[in-house]
Amino acid sequence: MPMITLHNVSKAFGDNRVLDGVSLNVEESESRVILGGSGTGKTVLLKVVLGLLRPDNGSIFVDGAEVDLDEPLALFEIRKKIGMCFQMAALFDSMTVTENISFGLSRHTLYSPVQIQSRVDECLSLVGLRGTGDLYPSELSGGMKRRVGFARAIALKPKILLFDEPTTGLDPVMTDVISKVITDLRNELRATTITITHDLKVAFMIGQNISLLHRGSIVASGNPVEFAAIQDPLVQQFIKGTSEGPFLEDSPPKR
């Protein structure tokens, strides 16, 4: 059974259908990358998986349980299995690194203060930030903030990690560091991961399977070798990064 299943999922905002019949299976411990241009519905896809948005049609299953916003207790159990890594880290500016990472631990576990500190130290070590616990977000670089966000996301030992544009705004060196951290976390935790990005290099570095989301639909999927060989004009234009082709052609809003 796949760890994450989306079946015929659609979501519209007014006249704009952002997701249009998306079906997707992500297996246990798989690293799936969702590629796509800006405004193609990638972040919305993560939000329906997490139960932050209600789809207009279709169904989502996580670890065998349906994501149902009308069942808050069941939804809470599903969310405990998911670690969300936000695009700009979304740290609490008034809290130290340790306080940010321990936020969920102090509210959702029975850990003692010593156990919480031990888990925080372990998470910081996993993302290569040992010894930074007393710093505030304002004292961190952009890449460090992302990694603190990752540490917070793994603190409760989730089965699933969702990464929302984890390398946006970072320089090439830090992009490479973040990509390796994501791969290391998946390998170390045996977690299922979905990473959304428009960065082709990142996709090929971390993805075991890659899907292209275009105008609300999955138009192509495959492992990196298979994906690169797909001759669909949309896929080839995105890979080559050229301005001419069907990728930028206007289309009326889907209703």
mmCIF file of C-alpha atoms in Angstrom:
data_model
loop_
_atom_site.group_PDB
_atom_site.id
_atom_site.type_symbol
_atom_site.label_atom_id
_atom_site.label_comp_id
_atom_site.label_asym_id
_atom_site.label_seq_id
_atom_site.Cartn_x
_atom_site.Cartn_y
_atom_site.Cartn_z
ATOM 1 C CA MET A 1 0.000 0.000 0.000
ATOM 2 C CA PRO A 2 1.386 3.441 -0.904
ATOM 3 C CA MET A 3 2.199 5.779 1.980
ATOM 4 C CA ILE A 4 0.416 8.665 0.212
ATOM 5 C CA THR A 5 -2.370 8.389 -2.360
ATOM 6 C CA LEU A 6 -4.205 11.154 -4.169
ATOM 7 C CA HIS A 7 -7.124 10.005 -6.314
ATOM 8 C CA ASN A 8 -8.722 12.385 -8.806
ATOM 9 C CA VAL A 9 -8.130 15.423 -6.543
ATOM 10 C CA SER A 10 -9.407 18.799 -7.725
ATOM 11 C CA LYS A 11 -9.310 22.205 -6.060
ATOM 12 C CA ALA A 12 -10.499 25.547 -7.405
ATOM 13 C CA PHE A 13 -10.358 29.099 -6.120
ATOM 14 C CA GLY A 14 -13.153 30.938 -7.865
ATOM 15 C CA ASP A 15 -12.786 30.295 -11.596
ATOM 16 C CA ASN A 16 -9.220 29.087 -11.280
ATOM 17 C CA ARG A 17 -8.977 25.308 -10.988
ATOM 18 C CA VAL A 18 -5.557 24.901 -9.362
ATOM 19 C CA LEU A 19 -5.680 21.104 -9.132
ATOM 20 C CA ASP A 20 -7.510 19.263 -11.874
ATOM 21 C CA GLY A 21 -8.015 15.547 -11.265
ATOM 22 C CA VAL A 22 -4.599 14.829 -9.745
ATOM 23 C CA SER A 23 -3.888 11.160 -9.046
ATOM 24 C CA LEU A 24 -0.581 10.162 -7.467
ATOM 25 C CA ASN A 25 0.895 7.297 -5.439
ATOM 26 C CA VAL A 26 3.990 7.797 -3.268
ATOM 27 C CA GLU A 27 5.427 4.614 -1.822
ATOM 28 C CA GLU A 28 6.839 4.146 1.667
ATOM 29 C CA SER A 29 10.362 5.624 1.987
ATOM 30 C CA GLU A 30 10.158 7.073 -1.519
ATOM 31 C CA SER A 31 11.526 10.515 -2.378
ATOM 32 C CA ARG A 32 9.040 12.113 -4.783
ATOM 33 C CA VAL A 33 9.700 15.496 -6.371
ATOM 34 C CA ILE A 34 6.871 17.562 -7.848
ATOM 35 C CA LEU A 35 8.224 19.939 -10.472
ATOM 36 C CA GLY A 36 6.301 22.837 -11.933
ATOM 37 C CA GLY A 37 6.338 26.507 -12.701
ATOM 38 C CA SER A 38 5.098 29.250 -10.421
ATOM 39 C CA GLY A 39 1.384 29.152 -9.669
ATOM 40 C CA THR A 40 0.858 25.605 -10.920
ATOM 41 C CA GLY A 41 -0.664 24.272 -7.693
ATOM 42 C CA LYS A 42 2.368 22.633 -6.108
ATOM 43 C CA THR A 43 1.908 24.178 -2.671
ATOM 44 C CA VAL A 44 -1.854 23.586 -2.812
ATOM 45 C CA LEU A 45 -1.117 19.898 -3.381
ATOM 46 C CA LEU A 46 0.903 19.767 -0.153
ATOM 47 C CA LYS A 47 -1.853 21.556 1.737
ATOM 48 C CA VAL A 48 -4.513 19.052 0.716
ATOM 49 C CA VAL A 49 -2.224 16.183 1.767
ATOM 50 C CA LEU A 50 -1.730 17.846 5.155
ATOM 51 C CA GLY A 51 -5.438 18.551 5.528
ATOM 52 C CA LEU A 52 -5.040 22.324 5.516
ATOM 53 C CA LEU A 53 -7.292 22.665 2.475
ATOM 54 C CA ARG A 54 -10.416 20.714 1.584
ATOM 55 C CA PRO A 55 -10.390 19.389 -1.997
ATOM 56 C CA ASP A 56 -13.479 20.026 -4.098
ATOM 57 C CA ASN A 57 -13.366 16.476 -5.445
ATOM 58 C CA GLY A 58 -11.332 13.338 -4.960
ATOM 59 C CA SER A 59 -9.736 11.645 -1.969
ATOM 60 C CA ILE A 60 -6.389 11.608 -0.168
ATOM 61 C CA PHE A 61 -5.041 8.740 1.922
ATOM 62 C CA VAL A 62 -2.021 8.899 4.221
ATOM 63 C CA ASP A 63 -0.661 5.635 5.636
ATOM 64 C CA GLY A 64 -3.972 3.964 4.832
ATOM 65 C CA ALA A 65 -6.198 6.584 6.510
ATOM 66 C CA GLU A 66 -8.349 9.044 4.573
ATOM 67 C CA VAL A 67 -7.639 12.741 5.075
ATOM 68 C CA ASP A 68 -11.062 14.007 6.151
ATOM 69 C CA LEU A 69 -11.439 17.545 7.506
ATOM 70 C CA ASP A 70 -14.755 16.541 9.096
ATOM 71 C CA GLU A 71 -12.974 14.026 11.375
ATOM 72 C CA PRO A 72 -10.696 16.226 13.526
ATOM 73 C CA LEU A 73 -9.395 13.450 15.793
ATOM 74 C CA ALA A 74 -8.458 11.225 12.869
ATOM 75 C CA LEU A 75 -6.946 14.226 11.082
ATOM 76 C CA PHE A 76 -4.824 15.004 14.145
ATOM 77 C CA GLU A 77 -3.463 11.437 14.104
ATOM 78 C CA ILE A 78 -2.571 11.800 10.420
ATOM 79 C CA ARG A 79 -0.832 15.127 10.975
ATOM 80 C CA LYS A 80 1.333 13.616 13.726
ATOM 81 C CA LYS A 81 2.839 11.395 11.025
ATOM 82 C CA ILE A 82 3.805 14.380 8.851
ATOM 83 C CA GLY A 83 6.603 16.896 9.237
ATOM 84 C CA MET A 84 6.081 20.086 7.224
ATOM 85 C CA CYS A 85 9.089 22.097 6.073
ATOM 86 C CA PHE A 86 7.862 25.519 5.033
ATOM 87 C CA GLN A 87 9.318 27.537 2.170
ATOM 88 C CA MET A 88 10.952 30.222 4.338
ATOM 89 C CA ALA A 89 11.326 28.023 7.453
ATOM 90 C CA ALA A 90 8.545 29.890 9.361
ATOM 91 C CA LEU A 91 10.510 30.053 12.609
ATOM 92 C CA PHE A 92 9.324 31.969 15.663
ATOM 93 C CA ASP A 93 11.573 35.028 15.708
ATOM 94 C CA SER A 94 11.266 35.523 19.478
ATOM 95 C CA MET A 95 12.394 31.966 20.252
ATOM 96 C CA THR A 96 15.844 30.428 20.194
ATOM 97 C CA VAL A 97 16.680 27.547 17.889
ATOM 98 C CA THR A 98 16.162 25.116 20.779
ATOM 99 C CA GLU A 99 12.804 26.651 21.660
ATOM 100 C CA ASN A 100 11.650 26.474 18.043
ATOM 101 C CA ILE A 101 12.540 22.798 17.716
ATOM 102 C CA SER A 102 11.147 21.850 21.122
ATOM 103 C CA PHE A 103 7.829 23.641 20.510
ATOM 104 C CA GLY A 104 6.004 20.508 19.374
ATOM 105 C CA LEU A 105 7.862 18.184 21.730
ATOM 106 C CA SER A 106 6.715 20.092 24.804
ATOM 107 C CA ARG A 107 3.085 20.040 23.659
ATOM 108 C CA HIS A 108 2.636 16.617 22.094
ATOM 109 C CA THR A 109 4.891 14.313 24.124
ATOM 110 C CA LEU A 110 5.446 13.382 27.739
ATOM 111 C CA TYR A 111 9.186 13.935 27.436
ATOM 112 C CA SER A 112 11.019 15.403 30.411
ATOM 113 C CA PRO A 113 13.085 18.580 29.888
ATOM 114 C CA VAL A 114 16.219 16.423 29.710
ATOM 115 C CA GLN A 115 14.647 14.173 27.070
ATOM 116 C CA ILE A 116 13.466 17.190 25.068
ATOM 117 C CA GLN A 117 16.946 18.713 25.077
ATOM 118 C CA SER A 118 18.418 15.381 24.013
ATOM 119 C CA ARG A 119 16.012 15.137 21.090
ATOM 120 C CA VAL A 120 16.699 18.749 20.067
ATOM 121 C CA ASP A 121 20.446 18.072 20.083
ATOM 122 C CA GLU A 122 19.897 14.911 18.030
ATOM 123 C CA CYS A 123 17.826 16.778 15.432
ATOM 124 C CA LEU A 124 20.369 19.588 15.167
ATOM 125 C CA SER A 125 23.107 17.037 14.644
ATOM 126 C CA LEU A 126 21.111 15.395 11.828
ATOM 127 C CA VAL A 127 20.912 18.696 9.938
ATOM 128 C CA GLY A 128 24.516 19.717 10.621
ATOM 129 C CA LEU A 129 23.812 22.497 13.123
ATOM 130 C CA ARG A 130 25.145 21.138 16.388
ATOM 131 C CA GLY A 131 25.864 23.898 18.907
ATOM 132 C CA THR A 132 23.417 26.472 17.521
ATOM 133 C CA GLY A 133 20.618 25.937 20.037
ATOM 134 C CA ASP A 134 21.050 29.270 21.830
ATOM 135 C CA LEU A 135 20.950 31.376 18.668
ATOM 136 C CA TYR A 136 17.905 33.333 17.478
ATOM 137 C CA PRO A 137 16.615 33.222 13.882
ATOM 138 C CA SER A 138 17.954 36.734 13.266
ATOM 139 C CA GLU A 139 21.455 35.359 13.869
ATOM 140 C CA LEU A 140 21.086 32.630 11.229
ATOM 141 C CA SER A 141 21.742 32.621 7.504
ATOM 142 C CA GLY A 142 18.959 31.647 5.108
ATOM 143 C CA GLY A 143 20.318 28.130 4.727
ATOM 144 C CA MET A 144 20.661 27.684 8.484
ATOM 145 C CA LYS A 145 17.047 28.790 8.992
ATOM 146 C CA ARG A 146 15.886 26.158 6.492
ATOM 147 C CA ARG A 147 17.831 23.479 8.343
ATOM 148 C CA VAL A 148 16.396 24.552 11.700
ATOM 149 C CA GLY A 149 12.982 24.231 10.073
ATOM 150 C CA PHE A 150 13.924 20.701 8.998
ATOM 151 C CA ALA A 151 15.063 19.887 12.543
ATOM 152 C CA ARG A 152 11.735 21.076 13.918
ATOM 153 C CA ALA A 153 9.873 19.003 11.334
ATOM 154 C CA ILE A 154 11.646 15.763 12.296
ATOM 155 C CA ALA A 155 11.487 16.303 16.067
ATOM 156 C CA LEU A 156 8.338 14.180 16.499
ATOM 157 C CA LYS A 157 9.797 11.408 14.302
ATOM 158 C CA PRO A 158 7.286 11.632 11.449
ATOM 159 C CA LYS A 159 6.907 8.973 8.774
ATOM 160 C CA ILE A 160 6.455 11.643 6.106
ATOM 161 C CA LEU A 161 8.301 14.879 5.333
ATOM 162 C CA LEU A 162 6.880 17.558 3.040
ATOM 163 C CA PHE A 163 9.287 20.167 1.649
ATOM 164 C CA ASP A 164 7.844 23.350 0.144
ATOM 165 C CA GLU A 165 10.400 24.949 -2.208
ATOM 166 C CA PRO A 166 13.294 24.228 0.202
ATOM 167 C CA THR A 167 15.989 25.977 -1.850
ATOM 168 C CA THR A 168 14.168 29.109 -3.054
ATOM 169 C CA GLY A 169 16.345 32.200 -2.637
ATOM 170 C CA LEU A 170 19.506 30.297 -1.711
ATOM 171 C CA ASP A 171 22.854 30.524 -3.466
ATOM 172 C CA PRO A 172 24.113 27.506 -5.473
ATOM 173 C CA VAL A 173 26.410 26.275 -2.686
ATOM 174 C CA MET A 174 23.702 26.366 -0.031
ATOM 175 C CA THR A 175 21.233 24.815 -2.490
ATOM 176 C CA ASP A 176 23.614 21.859 -2.779
ATOM 177 C CA VAL A 177 23.934 21.655 1.030
ATOM 178 C CA ILE A 178 20.155 21.670 1.522
ATOM 179 C CA SER A 179 19.653 19.032 -1.174
ATOM 180 C CA LYS A 180 22.150 16.732 0.525
ATOM 181 C CA VAL A 181 20.518 17.301 3.926
ATOM 182 C CA ILE A 182 17.135 16.299 2.496
ATOM 183 C CA THR A 183 18.620 13.115 1.041
ATOM 184 C CA ASP A 184 20.456 12.321 4.278
ATOM 185 C CA LEU A 185 17.287 12.818 6.352
ATOM 186 C CA ARG A 186 15.289 10.497 4.132
ATOM 187 C CA ASN A 187 17.981 7.838 4.310
ATOM 188 C CA GLU A 188 18.518 8.200 8.061
ATOM 189 C CA LEU A 189 14.830 8.302 9.009
ATOM 190 C CA ARG A 190 13.520 6.054 6.223
ATOM 191 C CA ALA A 191 10.893 8.745 5.703
ATOM 192 C CA THR A 192 8.598 9.196 2.740
ATOM 193 C CA THR A 193 9.212 12.631 1.241
ATOM 194 C CA ILE A 194 7.457 14.933 -1.195
ATOM 195 C CA THR A 195 9.497 17.927 -2.309
ATOM 196 C CA ILE A 196 8.010 20.628 -4.500
ATOM 197 C CA THR A 197 10.381 22.772 -6.499
ATOM 198 C CA HIS A 198 10.946 24.476 -9.823
ATOM 199 C CA ASP A 199 14.700 23.806 -9.587
ATOM 200 C CA LEU A 200 15.603 21.030 -12.014
ATOM 201 C CA LYS A 201 19.036 20.383 -10.489
ATOM 202 C CA VAL A 202 17.507 19.888 -7.048
ATOM 203 C CA ALA A 203 14.862 17.564 -8.479
ATOM 204 C CA PHE A 204 17.445 15.304 -10.084
ATOM 205 C CA MET A 205 19.650 15.341 -6.972
ATOM 206 C CA ILE A 206 17.016 14.234 -4.473
ATOM 207 C CA GLY A 207 14.185 12.633 -6.432
ATOM 208 C CA GLN A 208 13.808 8.889 -6.816
ATOM 209 C CA ASN A 209 10.735 9.729 -8.867
ATOM 210 C CA ILE A 210 9.846 13.057 -10.481
ATOM 211 C CA SER A 211 6.433 14.339 -11.569
ATOM 212 C CA LEU A 212 5.661 17.466 -13.571
ATOM 213 C CA LEU A 213 2.577 19.430 -12.533
ATOM 214 C CA HIS A 214 1.246 21.708 -15.259
ATOM 215 C CA ARG A 215 -2.007 23.665 -15.142
ATOM 216 C CA GLY A 216 -3.275 21.550 -12.290
ATOM 217 C CA SER A 217 -2.534 18.123 -13.762
ATOM 218 C CA ILE A 218 0.307 15.638 -13.515
ATOM 219 C CA VAL A 219 1.497 15.478 -17.114
ATOM 220 C CA ALA A 220 4.581 13.257 -16.718
ATOM 221 C CA SER A 221 6.262 11.025 -14.125
ATOM 222 C CA GLY A 222 9.256 8.729 -13.912
ATOM 223 C CA ASN A 223 12.576 8.123 -12.254
ATOM 224 C CA PRO A 224 15.255 10.684 -13.183
ATOM 225 C CA VAL A 225 16.495 8.709 -16.193
ATOM 226 C CA GLU A 226 12.983 8.013 -17.452
ATOM 227 C CA PHE A 227 11.860 11.586 -16.841
ATOM 228 C CA ALA A 228 14.770 13.081 -18.767
ATOM 229 C CA ALA A 229 13.982 10.816 -21.715
ATOM 230 C CA ILE A 230 10.298 11.768 -21.974
ATOM 231 C CA GLN A 231 9.806 13.425 -25.355
ATOM 232 C CA ASP A 232 6.643 15.339 -24.486
ATOM 233 C CA PRO A 233 7.216 18.969 -25.588
ATOM 234 C CA LEU A 234 6.156 20.284 -22.159
ATOM 235 C CA VAL A 235 8.727 18.143 -20.369
ATOM 236 C CA GLN A 236 11.524 18.914 -22.795
ATOM 237 C CA GLN A 237 10.842 22.654 -22.662
ATOM 238 C CA PHE A 238 10.953 22.604 -18.854
ATOM 239 C CA ILE A 239 14.165 20.557 -18.820
ATOM 240 C CA LYS A 240 15.885 22.750 -21.398
ATOM 241 C CA GLY A 241 14.582 25.993 -19.895
ATOM 242 C CA THR A 242 13.677 27.499 -23.258
ATOM 243 C CA SER A 243 11.094 30.258 -23.755
ATOM 244 C CA GLU A 244 9.557 28.787 -26.903
ATOM 245 C CA GLY A 245 7.094 25.947 -26.580
ATOM 246 C CA PRO A 246 3.744 24.983 -25.053
ATOM 247 C CA PHE A 247 4.704 25.559 -21.412
ATOM 248 C CA LEU A 248 3.980 29.291 -21.464
ATOM 249 C CA GLU A 249 1.028 29.247 -23.843
ATOM 250 C CA ASP A 250 -2.015 30.934 -22.350
ATOM 251 C CA SER A 251 -5.133 28.959 -21.642
ATOM 252 C CA PRO A 252 -8.504 30.035 -20.234
ATOM 253 C CA PRO A 253 -9.211 29.295 -16.560
ATOM 254 C CA LYS A 254 -10.504 25.789 -15.950
ATOM 255 C CA ARG A 255 -14.072 25.658 -14.651
#
